[in-house]
mmCIF file of N, CA, C and O in Angstrom:
data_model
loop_
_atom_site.group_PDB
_atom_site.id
_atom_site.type_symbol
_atom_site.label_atom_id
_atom_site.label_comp_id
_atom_site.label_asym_id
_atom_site.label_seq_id
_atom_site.Cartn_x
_atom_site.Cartn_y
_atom_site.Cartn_z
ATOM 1 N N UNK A 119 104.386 94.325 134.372
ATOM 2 C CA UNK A 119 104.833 95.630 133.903
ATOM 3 C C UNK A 119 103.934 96.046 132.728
ATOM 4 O O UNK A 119 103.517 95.215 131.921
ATOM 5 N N UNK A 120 103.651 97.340 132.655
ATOM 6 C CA UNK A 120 102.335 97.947 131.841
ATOM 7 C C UNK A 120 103.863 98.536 130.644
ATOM 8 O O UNK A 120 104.979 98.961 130.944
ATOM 9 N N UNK A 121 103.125 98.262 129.118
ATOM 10 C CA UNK A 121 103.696 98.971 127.723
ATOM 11 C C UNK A 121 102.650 99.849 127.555
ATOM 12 O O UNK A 121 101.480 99.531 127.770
ATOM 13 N N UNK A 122 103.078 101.159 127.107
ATOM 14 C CA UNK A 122 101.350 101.670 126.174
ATOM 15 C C UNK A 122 101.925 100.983 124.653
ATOM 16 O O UNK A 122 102.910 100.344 124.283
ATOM 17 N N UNK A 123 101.096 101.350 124.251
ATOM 18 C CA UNK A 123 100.641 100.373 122.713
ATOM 19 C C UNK A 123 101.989 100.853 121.531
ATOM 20 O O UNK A 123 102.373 100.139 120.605
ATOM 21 N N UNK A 124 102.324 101.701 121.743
ATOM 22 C CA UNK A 124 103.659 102.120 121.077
ATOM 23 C C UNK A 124 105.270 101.350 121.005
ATOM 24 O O UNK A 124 106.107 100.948 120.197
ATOM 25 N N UNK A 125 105.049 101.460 122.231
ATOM 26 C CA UNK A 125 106.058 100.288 122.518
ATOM 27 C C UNK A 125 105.994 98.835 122.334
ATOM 28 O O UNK A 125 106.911 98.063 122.055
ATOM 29 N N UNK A 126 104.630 98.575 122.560
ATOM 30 C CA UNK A 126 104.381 97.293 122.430
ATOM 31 C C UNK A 126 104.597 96.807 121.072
ATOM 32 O O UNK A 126 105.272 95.861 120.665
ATOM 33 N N UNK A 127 103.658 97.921 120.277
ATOM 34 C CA UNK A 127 104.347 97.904 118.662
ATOM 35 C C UNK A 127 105.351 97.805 118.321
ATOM 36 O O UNK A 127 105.543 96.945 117.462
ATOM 37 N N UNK A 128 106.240 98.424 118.685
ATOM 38 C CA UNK A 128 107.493 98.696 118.576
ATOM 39 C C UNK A 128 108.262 97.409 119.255
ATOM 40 O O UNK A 128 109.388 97.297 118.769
ATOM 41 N N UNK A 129 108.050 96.691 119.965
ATOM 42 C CA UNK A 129 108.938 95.735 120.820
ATOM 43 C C UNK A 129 108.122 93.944 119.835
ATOM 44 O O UNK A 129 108.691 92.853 119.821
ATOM 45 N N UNK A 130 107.146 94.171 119.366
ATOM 46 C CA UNK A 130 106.485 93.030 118.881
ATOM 47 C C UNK A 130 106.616 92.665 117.389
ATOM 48 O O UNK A 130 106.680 91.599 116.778
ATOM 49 N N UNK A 131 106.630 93.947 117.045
ATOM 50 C CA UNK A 131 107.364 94.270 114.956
ATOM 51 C C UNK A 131 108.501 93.089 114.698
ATOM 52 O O UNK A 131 109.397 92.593 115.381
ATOM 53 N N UNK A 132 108.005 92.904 113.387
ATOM 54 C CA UNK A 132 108.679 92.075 113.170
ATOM 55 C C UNK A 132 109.337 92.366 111.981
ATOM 56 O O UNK A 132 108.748 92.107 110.931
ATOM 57 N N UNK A 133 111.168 93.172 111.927
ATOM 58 C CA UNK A 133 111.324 93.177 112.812
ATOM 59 C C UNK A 133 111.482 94.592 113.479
ATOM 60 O O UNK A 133 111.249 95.733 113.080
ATOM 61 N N UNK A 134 112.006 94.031 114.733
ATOM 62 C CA UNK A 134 111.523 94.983 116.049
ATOM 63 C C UNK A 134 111.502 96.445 115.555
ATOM 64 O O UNK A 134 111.962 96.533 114.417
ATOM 65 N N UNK A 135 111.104 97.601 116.078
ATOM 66 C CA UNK A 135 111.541 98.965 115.723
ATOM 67 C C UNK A 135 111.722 99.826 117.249
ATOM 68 O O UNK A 135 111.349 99.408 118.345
ATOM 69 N N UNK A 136 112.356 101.047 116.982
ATOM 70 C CA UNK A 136 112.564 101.885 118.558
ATOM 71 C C UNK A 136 111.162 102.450 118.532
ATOM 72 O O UNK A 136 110.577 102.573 117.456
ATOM 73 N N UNK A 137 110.601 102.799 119.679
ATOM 74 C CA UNK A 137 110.178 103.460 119.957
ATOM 75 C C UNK A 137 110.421 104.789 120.800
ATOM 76 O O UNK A 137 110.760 104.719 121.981
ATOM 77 N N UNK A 138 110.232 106.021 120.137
ATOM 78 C CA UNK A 138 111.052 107.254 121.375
ATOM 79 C C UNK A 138 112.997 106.985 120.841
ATOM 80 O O UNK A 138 113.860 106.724 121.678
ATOM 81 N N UNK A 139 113.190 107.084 119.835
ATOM 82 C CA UNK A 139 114.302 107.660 119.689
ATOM 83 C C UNK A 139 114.640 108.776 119.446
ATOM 84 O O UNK A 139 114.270 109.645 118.656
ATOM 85 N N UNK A 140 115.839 108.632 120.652
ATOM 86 C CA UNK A 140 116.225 110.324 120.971
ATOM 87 C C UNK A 140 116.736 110.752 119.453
ATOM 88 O O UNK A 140 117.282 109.954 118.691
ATOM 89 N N UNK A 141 116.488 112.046 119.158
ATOM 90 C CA UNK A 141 116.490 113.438 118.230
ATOM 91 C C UNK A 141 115.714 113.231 116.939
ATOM 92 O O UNK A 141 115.952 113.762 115.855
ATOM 93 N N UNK A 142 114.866 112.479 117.199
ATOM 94 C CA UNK A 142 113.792 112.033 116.233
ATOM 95 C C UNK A 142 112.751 113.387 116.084
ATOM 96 O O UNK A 142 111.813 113.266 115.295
ATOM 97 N N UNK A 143 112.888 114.529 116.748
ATOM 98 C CA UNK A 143 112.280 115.754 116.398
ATOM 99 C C UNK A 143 111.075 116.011 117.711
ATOM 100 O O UNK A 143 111.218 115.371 118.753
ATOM 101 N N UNK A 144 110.159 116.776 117.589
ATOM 102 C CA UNK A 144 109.555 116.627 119.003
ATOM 103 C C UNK A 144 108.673 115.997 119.556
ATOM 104 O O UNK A 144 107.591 116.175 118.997
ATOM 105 N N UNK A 145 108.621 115.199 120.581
ATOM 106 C CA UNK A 145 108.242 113.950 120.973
ATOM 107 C C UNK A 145 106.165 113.794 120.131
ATOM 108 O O UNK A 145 105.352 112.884 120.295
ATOM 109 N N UNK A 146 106.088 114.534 119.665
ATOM 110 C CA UNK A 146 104.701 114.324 119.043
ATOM 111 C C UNK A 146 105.187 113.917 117.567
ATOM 112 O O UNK A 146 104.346 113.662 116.705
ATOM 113 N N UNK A 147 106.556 113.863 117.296
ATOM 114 C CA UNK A 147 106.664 113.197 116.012
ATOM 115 C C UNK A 147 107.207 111.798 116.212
ATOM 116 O O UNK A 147 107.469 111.019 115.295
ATOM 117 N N UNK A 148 107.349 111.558 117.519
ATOM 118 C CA UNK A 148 107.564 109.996 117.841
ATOM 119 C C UNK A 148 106.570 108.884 117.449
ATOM 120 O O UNK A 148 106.759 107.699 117.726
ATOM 121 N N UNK A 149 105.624 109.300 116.863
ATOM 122 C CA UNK A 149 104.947 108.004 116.580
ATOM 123 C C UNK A 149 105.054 108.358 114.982
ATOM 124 O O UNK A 149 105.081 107.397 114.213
ATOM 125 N N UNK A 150 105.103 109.432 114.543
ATOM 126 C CA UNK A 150 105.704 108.951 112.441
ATOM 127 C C UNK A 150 106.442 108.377 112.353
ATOM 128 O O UNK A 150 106.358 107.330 111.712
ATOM 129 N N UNK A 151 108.078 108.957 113.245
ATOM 130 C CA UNK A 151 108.982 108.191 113.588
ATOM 131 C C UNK A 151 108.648 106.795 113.176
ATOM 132 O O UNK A 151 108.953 106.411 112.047
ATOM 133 N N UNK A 152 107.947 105.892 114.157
ATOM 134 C CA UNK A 152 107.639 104.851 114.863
ATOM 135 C C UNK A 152 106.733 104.245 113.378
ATOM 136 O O UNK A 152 106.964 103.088 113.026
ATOM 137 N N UNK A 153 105.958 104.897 112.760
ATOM 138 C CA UNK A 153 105.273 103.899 111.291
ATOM 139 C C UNK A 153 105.950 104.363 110.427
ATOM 140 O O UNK A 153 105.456 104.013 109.355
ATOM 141 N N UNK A 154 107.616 105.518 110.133
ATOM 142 C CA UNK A 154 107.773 105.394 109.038
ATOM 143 C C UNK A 154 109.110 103.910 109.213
ATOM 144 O O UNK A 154 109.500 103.299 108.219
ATOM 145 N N UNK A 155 109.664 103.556 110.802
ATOM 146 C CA UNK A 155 110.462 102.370 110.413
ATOM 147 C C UNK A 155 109.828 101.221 110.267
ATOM 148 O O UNK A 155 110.210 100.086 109.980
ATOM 149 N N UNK A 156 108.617 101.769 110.549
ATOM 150 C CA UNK A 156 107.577 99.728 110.371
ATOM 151 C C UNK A 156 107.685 99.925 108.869
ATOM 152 O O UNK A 156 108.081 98.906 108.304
ATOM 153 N N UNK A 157 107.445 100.936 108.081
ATOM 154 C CA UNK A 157 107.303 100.732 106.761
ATOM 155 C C UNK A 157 108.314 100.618 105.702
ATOM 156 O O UNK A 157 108.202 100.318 104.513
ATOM 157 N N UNK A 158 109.423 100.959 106.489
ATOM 158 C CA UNK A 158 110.967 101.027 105.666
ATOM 159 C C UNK A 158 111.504 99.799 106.328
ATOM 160 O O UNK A 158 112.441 99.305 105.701
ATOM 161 N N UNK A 159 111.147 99.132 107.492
ATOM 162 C CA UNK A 159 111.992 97.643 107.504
ATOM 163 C C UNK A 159 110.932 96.592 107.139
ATOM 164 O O UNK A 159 111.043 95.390 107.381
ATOM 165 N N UNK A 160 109.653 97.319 106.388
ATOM 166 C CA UNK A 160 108.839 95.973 105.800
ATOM 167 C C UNK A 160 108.166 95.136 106.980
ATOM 168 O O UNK A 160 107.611 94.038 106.935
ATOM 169 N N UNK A 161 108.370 95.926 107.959
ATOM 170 C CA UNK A 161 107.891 94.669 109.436
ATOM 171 C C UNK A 161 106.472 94.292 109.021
ATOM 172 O O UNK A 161 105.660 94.763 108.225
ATOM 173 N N UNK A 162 106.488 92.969 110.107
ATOM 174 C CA UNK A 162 105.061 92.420 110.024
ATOM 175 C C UNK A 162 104.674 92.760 111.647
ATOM 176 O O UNK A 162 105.447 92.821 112.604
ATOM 177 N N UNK A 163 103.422 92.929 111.618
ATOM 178 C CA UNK A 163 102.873 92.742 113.335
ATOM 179 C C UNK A 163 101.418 91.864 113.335
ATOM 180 O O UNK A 163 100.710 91.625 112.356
ATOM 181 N N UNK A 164 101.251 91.558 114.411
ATOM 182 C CA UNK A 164 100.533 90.787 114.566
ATOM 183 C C UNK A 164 98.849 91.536 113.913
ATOM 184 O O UNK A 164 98.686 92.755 113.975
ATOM 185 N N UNK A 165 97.941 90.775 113.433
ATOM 186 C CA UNK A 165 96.788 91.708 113.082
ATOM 187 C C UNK A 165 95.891 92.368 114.625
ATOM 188 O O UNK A 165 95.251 93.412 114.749
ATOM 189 N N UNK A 166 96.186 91.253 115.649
ATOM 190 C CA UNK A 166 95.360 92.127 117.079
ATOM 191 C C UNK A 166 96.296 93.283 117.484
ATOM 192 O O UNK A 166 95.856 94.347 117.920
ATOM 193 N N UNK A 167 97.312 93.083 117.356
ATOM 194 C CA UNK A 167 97.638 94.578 117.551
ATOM 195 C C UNK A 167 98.066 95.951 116.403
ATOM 196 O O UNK A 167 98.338 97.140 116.564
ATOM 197 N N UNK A 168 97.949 95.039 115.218
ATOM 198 C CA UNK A 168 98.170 96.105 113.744
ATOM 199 C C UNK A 168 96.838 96.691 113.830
ATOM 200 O O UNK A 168 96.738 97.883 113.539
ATOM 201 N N UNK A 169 95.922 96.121 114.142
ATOM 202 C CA UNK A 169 94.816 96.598 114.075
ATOM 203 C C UNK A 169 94.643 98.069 114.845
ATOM 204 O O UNK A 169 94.658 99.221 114.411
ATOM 205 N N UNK A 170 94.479 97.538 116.123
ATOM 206 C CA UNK A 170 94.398 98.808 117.167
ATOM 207 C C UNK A 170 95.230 99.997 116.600
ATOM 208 O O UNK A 170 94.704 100.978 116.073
ATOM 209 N N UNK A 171 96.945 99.781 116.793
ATOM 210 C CA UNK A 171 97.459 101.000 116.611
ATOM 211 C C UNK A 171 97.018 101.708 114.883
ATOM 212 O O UNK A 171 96.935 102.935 114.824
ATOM 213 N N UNK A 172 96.836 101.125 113.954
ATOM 214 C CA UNK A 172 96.463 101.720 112.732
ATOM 215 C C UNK A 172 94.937 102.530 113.514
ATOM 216 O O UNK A 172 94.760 103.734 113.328
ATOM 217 N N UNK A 173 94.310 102.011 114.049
ATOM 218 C CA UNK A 173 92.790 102.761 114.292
ATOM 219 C C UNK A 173 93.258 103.858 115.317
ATOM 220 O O UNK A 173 92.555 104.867 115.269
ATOM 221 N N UNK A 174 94.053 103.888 116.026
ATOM 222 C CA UNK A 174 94.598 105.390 116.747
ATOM 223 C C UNK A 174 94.711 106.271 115.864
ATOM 224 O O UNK A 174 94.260 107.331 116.298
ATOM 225 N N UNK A 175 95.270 106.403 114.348
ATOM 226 C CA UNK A 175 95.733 107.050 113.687
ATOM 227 C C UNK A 175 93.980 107.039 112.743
ATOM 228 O O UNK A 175 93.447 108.148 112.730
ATOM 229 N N UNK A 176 93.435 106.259 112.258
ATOM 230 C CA UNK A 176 91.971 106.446 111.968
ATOM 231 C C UNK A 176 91.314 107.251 112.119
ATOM 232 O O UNK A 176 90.938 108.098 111.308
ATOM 233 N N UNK A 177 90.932 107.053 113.761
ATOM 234 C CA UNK A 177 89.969 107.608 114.495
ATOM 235 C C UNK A 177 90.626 108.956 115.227
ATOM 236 O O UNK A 177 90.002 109.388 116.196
ATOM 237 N N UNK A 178 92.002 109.735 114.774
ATOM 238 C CA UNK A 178 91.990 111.036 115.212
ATOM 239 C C UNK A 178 90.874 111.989 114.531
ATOM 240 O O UNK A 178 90.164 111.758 113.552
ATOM 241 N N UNK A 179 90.961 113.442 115.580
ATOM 242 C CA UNK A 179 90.526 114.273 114.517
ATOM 243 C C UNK A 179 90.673 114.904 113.251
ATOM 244 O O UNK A 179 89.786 115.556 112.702
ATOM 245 N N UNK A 180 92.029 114.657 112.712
ATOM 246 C CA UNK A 180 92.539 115.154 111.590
ATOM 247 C C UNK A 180 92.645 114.208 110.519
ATOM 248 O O UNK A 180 92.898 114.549 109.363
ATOM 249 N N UNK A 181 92.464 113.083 110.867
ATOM 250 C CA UNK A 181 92.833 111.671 109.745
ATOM 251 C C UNK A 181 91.888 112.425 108.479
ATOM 252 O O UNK A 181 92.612 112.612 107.502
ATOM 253 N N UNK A 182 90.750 112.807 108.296
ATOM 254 C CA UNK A 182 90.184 113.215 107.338
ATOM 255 C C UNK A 182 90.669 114.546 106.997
ATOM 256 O O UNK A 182 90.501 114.977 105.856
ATOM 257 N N UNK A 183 91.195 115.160 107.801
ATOM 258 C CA UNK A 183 91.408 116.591 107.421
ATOM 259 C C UNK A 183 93.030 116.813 107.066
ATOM 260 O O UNK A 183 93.379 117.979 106.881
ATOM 261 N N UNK A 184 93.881 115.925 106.977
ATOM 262 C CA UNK A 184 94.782 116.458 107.162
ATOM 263 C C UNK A 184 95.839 117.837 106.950
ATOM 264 O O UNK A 184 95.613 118.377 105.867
ATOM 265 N N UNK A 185 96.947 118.520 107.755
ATOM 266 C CA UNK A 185 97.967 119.634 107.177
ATOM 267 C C UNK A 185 98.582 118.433 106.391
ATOM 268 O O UNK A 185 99.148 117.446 106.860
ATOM 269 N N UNK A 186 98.228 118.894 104.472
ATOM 270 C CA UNK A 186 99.418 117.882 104.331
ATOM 271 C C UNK A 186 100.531 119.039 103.463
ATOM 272 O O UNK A 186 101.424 118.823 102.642
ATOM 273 N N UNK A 187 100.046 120.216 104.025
ATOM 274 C CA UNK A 187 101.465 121.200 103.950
ATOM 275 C C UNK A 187 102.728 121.140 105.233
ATOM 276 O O UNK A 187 103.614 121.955 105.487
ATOM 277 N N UNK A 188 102.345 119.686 105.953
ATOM 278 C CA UNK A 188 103.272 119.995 107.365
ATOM 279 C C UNK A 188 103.998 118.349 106.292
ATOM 280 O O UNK A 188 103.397 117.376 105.838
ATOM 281 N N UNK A 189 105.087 118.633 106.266
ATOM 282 C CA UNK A 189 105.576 117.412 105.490
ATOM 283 C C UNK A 189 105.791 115.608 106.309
ATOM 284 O O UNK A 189 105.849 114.494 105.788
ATOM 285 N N UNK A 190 105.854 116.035 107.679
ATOM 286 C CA UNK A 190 105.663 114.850 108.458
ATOM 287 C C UNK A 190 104.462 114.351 108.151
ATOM 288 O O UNK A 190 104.451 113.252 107.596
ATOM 289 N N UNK A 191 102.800 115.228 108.516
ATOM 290 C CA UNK A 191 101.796 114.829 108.306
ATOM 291 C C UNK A 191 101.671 114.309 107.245
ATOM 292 O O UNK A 191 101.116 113.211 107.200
ATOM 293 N N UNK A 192 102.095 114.863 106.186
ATOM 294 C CA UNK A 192 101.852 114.000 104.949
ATOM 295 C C UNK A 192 102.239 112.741 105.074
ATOM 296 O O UNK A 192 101.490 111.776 105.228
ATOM 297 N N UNK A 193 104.329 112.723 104.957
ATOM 298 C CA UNK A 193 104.678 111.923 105.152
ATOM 299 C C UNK A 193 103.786 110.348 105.763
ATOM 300 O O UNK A 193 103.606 109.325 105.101
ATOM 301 N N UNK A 194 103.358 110.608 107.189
ATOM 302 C CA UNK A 194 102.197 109.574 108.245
ATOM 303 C C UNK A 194 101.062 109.437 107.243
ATOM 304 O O UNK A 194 100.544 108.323 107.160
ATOM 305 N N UNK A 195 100.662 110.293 106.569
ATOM 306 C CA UNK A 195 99.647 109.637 105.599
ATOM 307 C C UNK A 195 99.722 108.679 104.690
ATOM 308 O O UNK A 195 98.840 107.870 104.402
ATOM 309 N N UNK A 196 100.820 108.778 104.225
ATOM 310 C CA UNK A 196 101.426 107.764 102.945
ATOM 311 C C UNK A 196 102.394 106.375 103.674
ATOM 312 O O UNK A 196 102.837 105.377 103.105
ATOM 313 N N UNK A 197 102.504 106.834 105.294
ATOM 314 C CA UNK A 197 103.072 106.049 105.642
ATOM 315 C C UNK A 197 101.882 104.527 106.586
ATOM 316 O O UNK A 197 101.988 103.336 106.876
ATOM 317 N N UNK A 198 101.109 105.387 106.677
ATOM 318 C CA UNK A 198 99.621 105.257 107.207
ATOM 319 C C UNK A 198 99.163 103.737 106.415
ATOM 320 O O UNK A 198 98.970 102.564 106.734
ATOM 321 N N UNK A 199 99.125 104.801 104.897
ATOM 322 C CA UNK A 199 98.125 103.460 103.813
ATOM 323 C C UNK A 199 99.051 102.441 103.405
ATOM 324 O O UNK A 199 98.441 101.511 102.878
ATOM 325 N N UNK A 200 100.559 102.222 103.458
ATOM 326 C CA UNK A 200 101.355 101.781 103.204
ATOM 327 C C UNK A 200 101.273 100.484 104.456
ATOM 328 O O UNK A 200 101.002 99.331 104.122
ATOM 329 N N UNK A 201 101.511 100.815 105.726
ATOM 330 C CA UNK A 201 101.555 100.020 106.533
ATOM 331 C C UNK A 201 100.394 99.287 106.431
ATOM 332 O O UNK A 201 100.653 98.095 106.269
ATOM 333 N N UNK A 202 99.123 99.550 106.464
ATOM 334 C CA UNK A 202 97.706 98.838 106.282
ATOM 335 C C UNK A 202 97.624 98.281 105.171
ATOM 336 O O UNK A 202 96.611 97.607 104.985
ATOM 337 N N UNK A 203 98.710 98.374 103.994
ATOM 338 C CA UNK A 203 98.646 97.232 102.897
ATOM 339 C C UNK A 203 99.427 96.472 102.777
ATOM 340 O O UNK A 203 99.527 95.818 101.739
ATOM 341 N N UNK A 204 100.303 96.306 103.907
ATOM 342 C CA UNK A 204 101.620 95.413 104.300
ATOM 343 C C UNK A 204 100.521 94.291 105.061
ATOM 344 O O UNK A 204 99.477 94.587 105.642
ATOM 345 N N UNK A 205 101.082 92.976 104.868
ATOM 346 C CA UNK A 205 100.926 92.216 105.581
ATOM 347 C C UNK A 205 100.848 91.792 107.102
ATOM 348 O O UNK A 205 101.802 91.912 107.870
ATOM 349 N N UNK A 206 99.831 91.374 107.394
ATOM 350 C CA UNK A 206 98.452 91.028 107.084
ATOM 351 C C UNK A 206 97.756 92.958 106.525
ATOM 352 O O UNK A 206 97.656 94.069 107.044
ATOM 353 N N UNK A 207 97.449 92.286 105.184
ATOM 354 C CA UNK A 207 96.270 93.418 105.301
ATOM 355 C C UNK A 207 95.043 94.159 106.296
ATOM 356 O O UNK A 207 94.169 93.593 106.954
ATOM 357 N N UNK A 208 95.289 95.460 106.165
ATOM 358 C CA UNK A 208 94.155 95.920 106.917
ATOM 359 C C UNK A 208 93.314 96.889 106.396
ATOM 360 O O UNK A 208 93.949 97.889 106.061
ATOM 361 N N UNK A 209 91.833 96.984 106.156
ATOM 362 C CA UNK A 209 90.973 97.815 105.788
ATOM 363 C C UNK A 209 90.905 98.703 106.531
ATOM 364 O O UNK A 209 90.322 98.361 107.559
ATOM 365 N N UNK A 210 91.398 100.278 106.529
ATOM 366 C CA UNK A 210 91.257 101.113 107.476
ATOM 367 C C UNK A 210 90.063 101.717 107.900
ATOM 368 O O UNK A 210 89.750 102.065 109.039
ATOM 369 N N UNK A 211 89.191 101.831 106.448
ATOM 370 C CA UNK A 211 87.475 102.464 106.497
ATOM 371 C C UNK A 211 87.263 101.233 108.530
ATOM 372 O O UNK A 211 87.018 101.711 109.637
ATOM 373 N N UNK A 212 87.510 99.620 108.142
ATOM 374 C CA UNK A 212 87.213 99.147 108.921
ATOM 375 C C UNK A 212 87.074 99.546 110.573
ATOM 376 O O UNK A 212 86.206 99.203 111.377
ATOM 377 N N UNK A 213 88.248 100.386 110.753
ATOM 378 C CA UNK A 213 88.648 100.701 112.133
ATOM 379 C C UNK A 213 87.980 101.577 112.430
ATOM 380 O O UNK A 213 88.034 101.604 113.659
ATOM 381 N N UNK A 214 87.159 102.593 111.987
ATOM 382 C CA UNK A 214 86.426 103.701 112.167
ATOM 383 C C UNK A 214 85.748 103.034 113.588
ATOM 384 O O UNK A 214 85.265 101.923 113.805
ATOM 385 N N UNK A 215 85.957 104.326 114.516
ATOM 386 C CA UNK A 215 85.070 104.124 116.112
ATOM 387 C C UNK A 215 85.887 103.033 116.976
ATOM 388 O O UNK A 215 85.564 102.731 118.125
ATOM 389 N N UNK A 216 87.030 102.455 116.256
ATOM 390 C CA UNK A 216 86.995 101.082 117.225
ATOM 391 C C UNK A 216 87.867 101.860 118.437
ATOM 392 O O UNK A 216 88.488 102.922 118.402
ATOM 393 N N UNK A 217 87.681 101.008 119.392
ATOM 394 C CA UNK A 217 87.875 101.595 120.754
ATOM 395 C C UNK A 217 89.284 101.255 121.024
ATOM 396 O O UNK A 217 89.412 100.069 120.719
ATOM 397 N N UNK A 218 90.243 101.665 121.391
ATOM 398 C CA UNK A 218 91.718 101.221 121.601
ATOM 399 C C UNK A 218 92.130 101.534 122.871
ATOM 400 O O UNK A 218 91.780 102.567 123.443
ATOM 401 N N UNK A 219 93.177 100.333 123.559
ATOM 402 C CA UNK A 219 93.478 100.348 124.703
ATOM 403 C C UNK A 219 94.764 100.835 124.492
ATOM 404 O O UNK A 219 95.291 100.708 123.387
ATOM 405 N N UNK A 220 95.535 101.573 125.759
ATOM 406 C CA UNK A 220 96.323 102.613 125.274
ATOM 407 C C UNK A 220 97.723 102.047 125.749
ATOM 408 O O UNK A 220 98.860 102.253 125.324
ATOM 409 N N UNK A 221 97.030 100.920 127.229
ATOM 410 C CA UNK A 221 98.095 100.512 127.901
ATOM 411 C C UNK A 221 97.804 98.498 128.383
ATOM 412 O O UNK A 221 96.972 97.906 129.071
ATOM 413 N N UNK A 222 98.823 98.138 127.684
ATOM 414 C CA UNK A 222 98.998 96.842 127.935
ATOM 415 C C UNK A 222 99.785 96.373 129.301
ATOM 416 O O UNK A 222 100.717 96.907 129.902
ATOM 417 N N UNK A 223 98.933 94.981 129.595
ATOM 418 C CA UNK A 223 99.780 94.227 130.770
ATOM 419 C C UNK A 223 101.057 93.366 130.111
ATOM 420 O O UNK A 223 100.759 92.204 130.389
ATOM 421 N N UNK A 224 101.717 93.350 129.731
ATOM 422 C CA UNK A 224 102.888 92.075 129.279
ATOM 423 C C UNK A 224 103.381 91.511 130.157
ATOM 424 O O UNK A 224 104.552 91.172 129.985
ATOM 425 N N UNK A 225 102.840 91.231 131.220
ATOM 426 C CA UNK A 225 103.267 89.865 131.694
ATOM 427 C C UNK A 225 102.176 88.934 131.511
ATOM 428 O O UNK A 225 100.969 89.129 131.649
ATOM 429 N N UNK A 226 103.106 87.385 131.015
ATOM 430 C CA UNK A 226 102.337 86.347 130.667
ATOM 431 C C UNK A 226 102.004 85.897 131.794
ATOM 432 O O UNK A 226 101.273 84.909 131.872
#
């Protein structure tokens, strides 16, 4: 059975978080959603996959530009550098270009 990387995040956090909870606002705010509970339950994730999903959020087009008059966007920004200085640390400059897979196999 195939996860995309959201879920996988979300099902691997430690600990766990939802991913796609219903009235969380419109489904393009499902992934702030999704790093502001990694950052309010302190979760840990593994660094092969903290890695990737922090570089989705990197390597958009807006990471440098952000609306940070849209208060979610902000919000994901602060929620952004917060998670990448949670354990295991992560250098975000680092992730620049890295290539991310969108959809995982989980079966062992």
């Amino acid at each position: 059975m195939a996860k995309d990387i959201f879920q996988r995040v979300a099902d691997e956090a430690r600990p766990p978080a939802i991913w796609g909870r219903p009235g969380c606002g419109p489904p393009d705010y499902a992934v702030y959603v999704l790093l502001d509970d990694l950052v309010e339950s302190g979760a840990w994730l593994d660094l092969e996959l903290k890695r990737p999903f922090l570089a989705l959020w990197v390597n958009d087009q807006d990471f440098d530009n952000p609306d940070l008059d849209d208060p979610i966007v902000a919000l994901g920004q602060s929620d952004l550098r917060k998670f990448a200085a949670m354990d295991p640390v992560v250098d975000l400059e680092s992730l620049r270009g890295m290539h991310v897979k969108l959809v995982y196999d989980d079966e062992v």
